[in-house]
Amino acid sequence: MILRAAAILVFIVNLVAPAVALERVTVTTQPLAANGALFLAATRGYFTAEGLDVDLRALTNPRAVVEAVAAGSSDFGLTDLTPAAFNLAGQGAIKLIAAQVREKRDYEGNDVVASNAAYAHGLHKFADLAGRPIALRDVGSSFNYQLGQIARAAGFDLASITLKSIYSYDDMARAVASGDVDAAIMPAQYARELLVTSQAKLVGWCSQIGEPQLGALFTSSKTIGSDRALVEKFVRAYARGAADYAAALLRHDRYSKRVSDEVSAAAARAIAAYVYPGSTAGIGLVEANAYDMDAHARIDAADIARQVEWYKAQGLIDKDVDAQAIVDPSFVK
């Protein structure tokens, strides 16, 4: 009887006691597999464990993501590194606080693909890109930087290329398939669809040329100053997602082939729900095309400095952008 009365008392207390409120934060990003660490952290409850209620918002391009963070309409942003991001960081509006994905040898990353017509007329290797019309998501994007590195390595003048800005990956794929452009640099998840359907030919992986940091997690300098604890909680949860991403999707066997098992499939399934909603084929695409990522979500600051100098040389970012000042490495231990 005493035990029953105690149980009733606990039940009544639970009814009247207010639930612990989660702190709501907004995150802008794009529905790309490159943002898999974020999606894993959200799916597996790592933000909730830190007391955060995360509102994920999809935007169409990286510039919109970082501008939302700078304007204060989003607490965090996860996207590609671009001149817009570097300029806003250089002005002190935002900071790079953790890593997104990167290129790394033996991982596919971004691909250079040629139209069938261009391939038939000799576009087989990186050096053959010289003097041709090439599609990029936009001039000044991370793809522009990678094309610059390809030009340097292959020994041709970047200025010889006609750059065509196409703001949608789907439109880029159509431009290659139709022969409107000779080639394009695009994420593997889009390039693979062209290659599998024989609408394009592979020229090469960008990771054959270099291993740049492709994206980052951003927050505003104002948020760091006013609520550092919030940023610390968010980054802790995000880093757990990065660790899961690496442990599940970045393994190779003794023959240097990607390991595919229940662990990788579970991670790919969680990411595919955001990237390919309603598509069972998306699981295989995520698993096969996972970019490399630092398991601790650490930013490659040395590479950021190289990118900043290149963008300055191209006149795409302000000369006074300080590569050391735009990164805050204190949140990733």
CSV table of C-alpha atoms in Angstrom, one decimal:
chain,number,residue,atom,x,y,z
A,1,MET,CA,0.0,0.0,0.0
A,2,ILE,CA,2.8,2.4,0.9
A,3,LEU,CA,4.6,1.6,-2.4
A,4,ARG,CA,1.4,2.2,-4.3
A,5,ALA,CA,0.9,5.6,-2.7
A,6,ALA,CA,4.5,6.5,-3.4
A,7,ALA,CA,4.0,5.6,-7.1
A,8,ILE,CA,0.9,7.7,-7.3
A,9,LEU,CA,2.7,10.7,-5.7
A,10,VAL,CA,5.5,10.4,-8.3
A,11,PHE,CA,2.9,10.3,-11.1
A,12,ILE,CA,1.3,13.5,-9.8
A,13,VAL,CA,4.6,15.3,-9.5
A,14,ASN,CA,5.4,14.3,-13.1
A,15,LEU,CA,2.1,15.8,-14.2
A,16,VAL,CA,2.5,19.1,-12.5
A,17,ALA,CA,6.3,19.6,-12.9
A,18,PRO,CA,7.2,21.5,-16.1
A,19,ALA,CA,9.2,19.7,-18.7
A,20,VAL,CA,12.8,20.9,-19.1
A,21,ALA,CA,12.6,23.3,-22.0
A,22,LEU,CA,15.0,22.9,-24.9
A,23,GLU,CA,16.8,25.9,-26.2
A,24,ARG,CA,15.7,26.5,-29.8
A,25,VAL,CA,18.4,27.3,-32.4
A,26,THR,CA,18.1,27.7,-36.2
A,27,VAL,CA,20.6,26.2,-38.6
A,28,THR,CA,20.7,26.9,-42.4
A,29,THR,CA,22.3,24.5,-44.8
A,30,GLN,CA,21.7,22.7,-48.1
A,31,PRO,CA,20.3,19.2,-48.6
A,32,LEU,CA,23.6,17.7,-49.6
A,33,ALA,CA,25.4,14.6,-48.4
A,34,ALA,CA,28.4,16.8,-47.6
A,35,ASN,CA,26.4,18.0,-44.6
A,36,GLY,CA,26.0,14.5,-43.3
A,37,ALA,CA,27.6,15.1,-39.9
A,38,LEU,CA,24.8,17.6,-39.2
A,39,PHE,CA,22.1,15.3,-40.3
A,40,LEU,CA,23.5,12.4,-38.2
A,41,ALA,CA,23.7,14.6,-35.1
A,42,ALA,CA,20.1,15.7,-35.6
A,43,THR,CA,18.8,12.2,-36.3
A,44,ARG,CA,20.6,10.6,-33.4
A,45,GLY,CA,19.6,13.1,-30.7
A,46,TYR,CA,22.9,14.6,-30.0
A,47,PHE,CA,21.5,18.2,-30.1
A,48,THR,CA,18.7,17.2,-27.8
A,49,ALA,CA,21.2,15.7,-25.4
A,50,GLU,CA,22.8,19.1,-25.2
A,51,GLY,CA,19.4,20.8,-24.5
A,52,LEU,CA,19.0,22.1,-28.0
A,53,ASP,CA,15.9,22.1,-30.2
A,54,VAL,CA,17.4,22.5,-33.7
A,55,ASP,CA,15.3,24.0,-36.5
A,56,LEU,CA,17.0,22.9,-39.8
A,57,ARG,CA,16.3,25.3,-42.7
A,58,ALA,CA,17.3,24.5,-46.3
A,59,LEU,CA,18.5,27.3,-48.5
A,60,THR,CA,19.5,27.2,-52.2
A,61,ASN,CA,23.1,28.3,-52.2
A,62,PRO,CA,26.1,28.9,-49.9
A,63,ARG,CA,25.9,32.7,-50.1
A,64,ALA,CA,22.4,32.7,-48.7
A,65,VAL,CA,23.5,30.4,-45.9
A,66,VAL,CA,26.3,32.7,-44.6
A,67,GLU,CA,24.3,35.9,-45.2
A,68,ALA,CA,21.5,34.4,-43.0
A,69,VAL,CA,24.0,33.8,-40.2
A,70,ALA,CA,25.6,37.3,-40.6
A,71,ALA,CA,22.1,38.9,-40.5
A,72,GLY,CA,21.1,37.1,-37.4
A,73,SER,CA,18.2,35.2,-39.0
A,74,SER,CA,20.0,31.9,-38.4
A,75,ASP,CA,22.2,31.0,-35.4
A,76,PHE,CA,24.4,28.6,-37.4
A,77,GLY,CA,25.2,27.8,-41.0
A,78,LEU,CA,26.9,24.8,-42.6
A,79,THR,CA,28.0,25.2,-46.2
A,80,ASP,CA,30.8,25.6,-48.7
A,81,LEU,CA,33.6,28.1,-48.4
A,82,THR,CA,33.1,31.0,-50.8
A,83,PRO,CA,34.2,34.6,-51.2
A,84,ALA,CA,31.0,35.7,-49.6
A,85,ALA,CA,31.9,33.7,-46.5
A,86,PHE,CA,35.5,35.0,-46.4
A,87,ASN,CA,34.5,38.6,-46.9
A,88,LEU,CA,31.8,38.4,-44.1
A,89,ALA,CA,34.3,36.7,-41.8
A,90,GLY,CA,37.0,39.3,-42.7
A,91,GLN,CA,34.5,42.0,-41.7
A,92,GLY,CA,34.1,40.3,-38.3
A,93,ALA,CA,30.4,39.4,-38.9
A,94,ILE,CA,30.9,35.6,-38.8
A,95,LYS,CA,33.5,33.0,-37.7
A,96,LEU,CA,34.4,29.6,-39.0
A,97,ILE,CA,34.1,27.3,-35.9
A,98,ALA,CA,34.2,23.7,-37.2
A,99,ALA,CA,34.9,21.8,-40.4
A,100,GLN,CA,32.5,20.4,-43.0
A,101,VAL,CA,33.9,18.0,-45.6
A,102,ARG,CA,37.2,18.2,-47.5
A,103,GLU,CA,38.9,16.6,-50.5
A,104,LYS,CA,41.3,13.8,-49.8
A,105,ARG,CA,43.1,11.4,-52.0
A,106,ASP,CA,41.3,8.0,-52.4
A,107,TYR,CA,37.9,9.7,-51.7
A,108,GLU,CA,35.9,10.8,-54.7
A,109,GLY,CA,34.7,14.3,-53.5
A,110,ASN,CA,33.9,16.6,-56.4
A,111,ASP,CA,34.2,15.4,-60.0
A,112,VAL,CA,35.1,16.9,-63.3
A,113,VAL,CA,32.9,15.5,-66.0
A,114,ALA,CA,32.9,16.1,-69.8
A,115,SER,CA,30.0,16.1,-72.2
A,116,ASN,CA,30.0,13.2,-74.5
A,117,ALA,CA,30.6,15.5,-77.5
A,118,ALA,CA,33.6,17.2,-75.8
A,119,TYR,CA,35.0,13.8,-74.8
A,120,ALA,CA,34.7,12.6,-78.4
A,121,HIS,CA,36.7,15.7,-79.5
A,122,GLY,CA,39.6,15.1,-77.1
A,123,LEU,CA,38.6,16.2,-73.6
A,124,HIS,CA,40.0,13.3,-71.7
A,125,LYS,CA,42.3,14.7,-69.0
A,126,PHE,CA,42.6,17.9,-66.9
A,127,ALA,CA,45.0,19.6,-69.3
A,128,ASP,CA,42.4,19.3,-72.0
A,129,LEU,CA,40.1,21.7,-70.1
A,130,ALA,CA,42.2,24.7,-71.4
A,131,GLY,CA,40.2,27.0,-73.7
A,132,ARG,CA,36.8,25.3,-73.1
A,133,PRO,CA,33.5,26.5,-71.7
A,134,ILE,CA,33.2,25.1,-68.2
A,135,ALA,CA,30.1,25.2,-65.9
A,136,LEU,CA,30.5,26.2,-62.3
A,137,ARG,CA,27.8,26.7,-59.7
A,138,ASP,CA,28.9,30.3,-59.6
A,139,VAL,CA,32.1,32.2,-60.3
A,140,GLY,CA,34.0,32.5,-57.0
A,141,SER,CA,32.6,29.3,-55.5
A,142,SER,CA,34.8,26.5,-54.0
A,143,PHE,CA,34.6,24.9,-57.5
A,144,ASN,CA,36.2,28.0,-58.9
A,145,TYR,CA,39.1,27.5,-56.5
A,146,GLN,CA,39.4,23.9,-57.4
A,147,LEU,CA,39.5,24.7,-61.1
A,148,GLY,CA,42.3,27.2,-60.4
A,149,GLN,CA,44.3,24.4,-58.7
A,150,ILE,CA,43.6,22.2,-61.7
A,151,ALA,CA,44.9,24.9,-64.1
A,152,ARG,CA,48.0,25.3,-62.0
A,153,ALA,CA,48.7,21.6,-61.8
A,154,ALA,CA,48.0,20.9,-65.5
A,155,GLY,CA,49.9,23.9,-66.7
A,156,PHE,CA,47.4,26.1,-68.4
A,157,ASP,CA,46.0,29.6,-67.9
A,158,LEU,CA,42.8,29.7,-66.0
A,159,ALA,CA,41.9,32.8,-68.0
A,160,SER,CA,41.7,30.7,-71.1
A,161,ILE,CA,38.5,29.0,-69.8
A,162,THR,CA,35.1,30.4,-70.4
A,163,LEU,CA,33.3,30.1,-67.0
A,164,LYS,CA,29.5,29.7,-67.1
A,165,SER,CA,27.7,30.3,-63.8
A,166,ILE,CA,24.8,27.8,-63.4
A,167,TYR,CA,23.2,28.1,-60.0
A,168,SER,CA,21.5,24.7,-59.8
A,169,TYR,CA,23.3,21.3,-59.9
A,170,ASP,CA,20.4,19.9,-61.8
A,171,ASP,CA,20.8,22.6,-64.4
A,172,MET,CA,24.5,22.0,-64.5
A,173,ALA,CA,23.9,18.3,-65.2
A,174,ARG,CA,21.4,19.2,-68.0
A,175,ALA,CA,24.0,21.6,-69.5
A,176,VAL,CA,26.6,18.8,-69.6
A,177,ALA,CA,24.2,16.2,-70.9
A,178,SER,CA,23.0,18.4,-73.7
A,179,GLY,CA,26.5,19.6,-74.7
A,180,ASP,CA,25.8,23.3,-73.8
A,181,VAL,CA,29.1,23.2,-71.9
A,182,ASP,CA,32.1,21.0,-72.5
A,183,ALA,CA,32.6,20.2,-68.8
A,184,ALA,CA,31.6,20.9,-65.3
A,185,ILE,CA,32.8,20.5,-61.7
A,186,MET,CA,30.1,19.1,-59.5
A,187,PRO,CA,29.5,16.9,-56.4
A,188,ALA,CA,29.8,13.2,-56.9
A,189,GLN,CA,26.2,12.6,-56.1
A,190,TYR,CA,25.2,14.6,-59.3
A,191,ALA,CA,28.2,13.5,-61.5
A,192,ARG,CA,27.4,9.8,-60.8
A,193,GLU,CA,23.9,10.1,-62.2
A,194,LEU,CA,25.4,11.5,-65.5
A,195,LEU,CA,28.0,8.8,-65.6
A,196,VAL,CA,25.7,5.9,-64.8
A,197,THR,CA,23.3,7.0,-67.5
A,198,SER,CA,26.1,7.5,-70.1
A,199,GLN,CA,25.3,11.2,-70.4
A,200,ALA,CA,28.9,12.3,-69.6
A,201,LYS,CA,32.4,11.0,-69.2
A,202,LEU,CA,34.7,11.3,-66.1
A,203,VAL,CA,37.7,13.5,-66.6
A,204,GLY,CA,39.0,13.1,-63.0
A,205,TRP,CA,38.5,13.5,-59.3
A,206,CYS,CA,39.4,16.9,-57.9
A,207,SER,CA,41.1,15.0,-55.0
A,208,GLN,CA,43.8,14.0,-57.5
A,209,ILE,CA,44.9,17.6,-57.6
A,210,GLY,CA,44.6,18.8,-54.0
A,211,GLU,CA,43.0,18.3,-50.6
A,212,PRO,CA,41.3,21.6,-49.8
A,213,GLN,CA,38.8,22.2,-47.0
A,214,LEU,CA,35.5,22.4,-48.9
A,215,GLY,CA,33.2,23.8,-46.2
A,216,ALA,CA,32.7,24.9,-42.6
A,217,LEU,CA,30.3,25.5,-39.8
A,218,PHE,CA,29.7,29.2,-39.2
A,219,THR,CA,28.2,31.3,-36.5
A,220,SER,CA,28.1,35.0,-36.0
A,221,SER,CA,30.7,36.9,-33.9
A,222,LYS,CA,27.8,38.4,-32.0
A,223,THR,CA,26.5,34.9,-31.0
A,224,ILE,CA,30.0,33.9,-29.8
A,225,GLY,CA,30.2,37.1,-27.7
A,226,SER,CA,26.7,36.9,-26.2
A,227,ASP,CA,26.1,33.2,-25.8
A,228,ARG,CA,29.3,31.2,-25.9
A,229,ALA,CA,27.8,28.3,-24.0
A,230,LEU,CA,25.2,27.9,-26.8
A,231,VAL,CA,28.0,27.6,-29.4
A,232,GLU,CA,29.9,25.2,-27.3
A,233,LYS,CA,26.9,22.9,-26.9
A,234,PHE,CA,26.1,23.0,-30.6
A,235,VAL,CA,29.6,22.2,-31.6
A,236,ARG,CA,29.9,19.3,-29.2
A,237,ALA,CA,26.8,17.7,-30.7
A,238,TYR,CA,28.0,18.5,-34.2
A,239,ALA,CA,31.4,16.9,-33.5
A,240,ARG,CA,29.6,13.7,-32.3
A,241,GLY,CA,27.9,13.6,-35.7
A,242,ALA,CA,31.3,14.1,-37.4
A,243,ALA,CA,32.7,11.2,-35.4
A,244,ASP,CA,29.8,8.9,-36.4
A,245,TYR,CA,30.2,10.0,-40.0
A,246,ALA,CA,33.9,9.1,-40.1
A,247,ALA,CA,33.4,5.9,-38.2
A,248,ALA,CA,30.6,4.7,-40.5
A,249,LEU,CA,31.5,6.0,-43.9
A,250,LEU,CA,35.2,6.6,-44.2
A,251,ARG,CA,36.6,3.1,-43.6
A,252,HIS,CA,38.6,1.1,-46.2
A,253,ASP,CA,39.4,-2.6,-46.1
A,254,ARG,CA,42.8,-4.1,-46.8
A,255,TYR,CA,42.2,-3.8,-50.5
A,256,SER,CA,41.6,-0.1,-50.2
A,257,LYS,CA,37.9,-0.5,-50.9
A,258,ARG,CA,35.2,1.3,-48.9
A,259,VAL,CA,33.7,-0.9,-46.2
A,260,SER,CA,30.0,-1.4,-46.7
A,261,ASP,CA,28.1,-3.0,-43.8
A,262,GLU,CA,25.2,-2.4,-41.4
A,263,VAL,CA,27.0,0.5,-39.7
A,264,SER,CA,27.6,2.4,-43.0
A,265,ALA,CA,24.1,1.6,-44.3
A,266,ALA,CA,22.5,3.0,-41.1
A,267,ALA,CA,24.5,6.2,-41.3
A,268,ALA,CA,23.7,6.5,-45.1
A,269,ARG,CA,20.0,5.9,-44.4
A,270,ALA,CA,19.9,8.7,-41.9
A,271,ILE,CA,21.7,11.2,-44.2
A,272,ALA,CA,19.7,10.1,-47.3
A,273,ALA,CA,16.4,11.0,-45.5
A,274,TYR,CA,17.5,14.7,-45.7
A,275,VAL,CA,19.2,14.5,-49.1
A,276,TYR,CA,17.0,12.0,-51.1
A,277,PRO,CA,13.7,12.0,-49.2
A,278,GLY,CA,11.5,9.1,-50.2
A,279,SER,CA,14.2,7.5,-52.4
A,280,THR,CA,15.7,4.1,-51.5
A,281,ALA,CA,18.4,4.5,-54.1
A,282,GLY,CA,19.7,7.5,-52.1
A,283,ILE,CA,21.1,5.2,-49.4
A,284,GLY,CA,23.6,3.6,-51.8
A,285,LEU,CA,24.5,7.0,-53.3
A,286,VAL,CA,25.4,8.5,-49.9
A,287,GLU,CA,27.4,5.4,-48.9
A,288,ALA,CA,29.3,5.2,-52.1
A,289,ASN,CA,30.1,8.9,-52.5
A,290,ALA,CA,30.9,10.1,-48.9
A,291,TYR,CA,33.4,12.9,-48.9
A,292,ASP,CA,36.3,12.7,-46.4
A,293,MET,CA,35.9,14.6,-43.1
A,294,ASP,CA,38.0,15.1,-40.0
A,295,ALA,CA,36.5,12.9,-37.4
A,296,HIS,CA,36.8,15.7,-34.8
A,297,ALA,CA,35.5,18.4,-37.2
A,298,ARG,CA,38.7,20.3,-37.0
A,299,ILE,CA,39.3,23.0,-39.6
A,300,ASP,CA,42.4,22.9,-41.8
A,301,ALA,CA,43.5,26.4,-41.0
A,302,ALA,CA,46.6,26.1,-43.2
A,303,ASP,CA,44.5,25.4,-46.2
A,304,ILE,CA,42.1,28.2,-45.3
A,305,ALA,CA,45.1,30.5,-45.5
A,306,ARG,CA,46.0,29.2,-48.9
A,307,GLN,CA,42.4,29.7,-50.2
A,308,VAL,CA,42.3,33.2,-48.8
A,309,GLU,CA,45.5,34.1,-50.7
A,310,TRP,CA,44.2,32.6,-53.9
A,311,TYR,CA,40.9,34.5,-53.7
A,312,LYS,CA,42.8,37.7,-53.0
A,313,ALA,CA,45.0,37.2,-56.1
A,314,GLN,CA,41.9,36.7,-58.2
A,315,GLY,CA,40.3,39.9,-56.8
A,316,LEU,CA,37.4,38.0,-55.4
A,317,ILE,CA,37.8,38.9,-51.7
A,318,ASP,CA,39.0,42.0,-49.9
A,319,LYS,CA,42.7,42.5,-49.6
A,320,ASP,CA,42.5,43.0,-45.8
A,321,VAL,CA,40.8,39.7,-45.0
A,322,ASP,CA,43.0,38.1,-42.3
A,323,ALA,CA,43.0,34.3,-42.7
A,324,GLN,CA,44.1,33.9,-39.0
A,325,ALA,CA,41.3,36.1,-37.7
A,326,ILE,CA,38.4,34.5,-39.5
A,327,VAL,CA,38.7,31.1,-37.9
A,328,ASP,CA,37.9,30.4,-34.2
A,329,PRO,CA,39.4,27.0,-33.4
A,330,SER,CA,38.6,27.2,-29.7
A,331,PHE,CA,35.3,25.2,-30.0
A,332,VAL,CA,36.8,22.0,-31.4
A,333,LYS,CA,39.0,20.4,-28.8
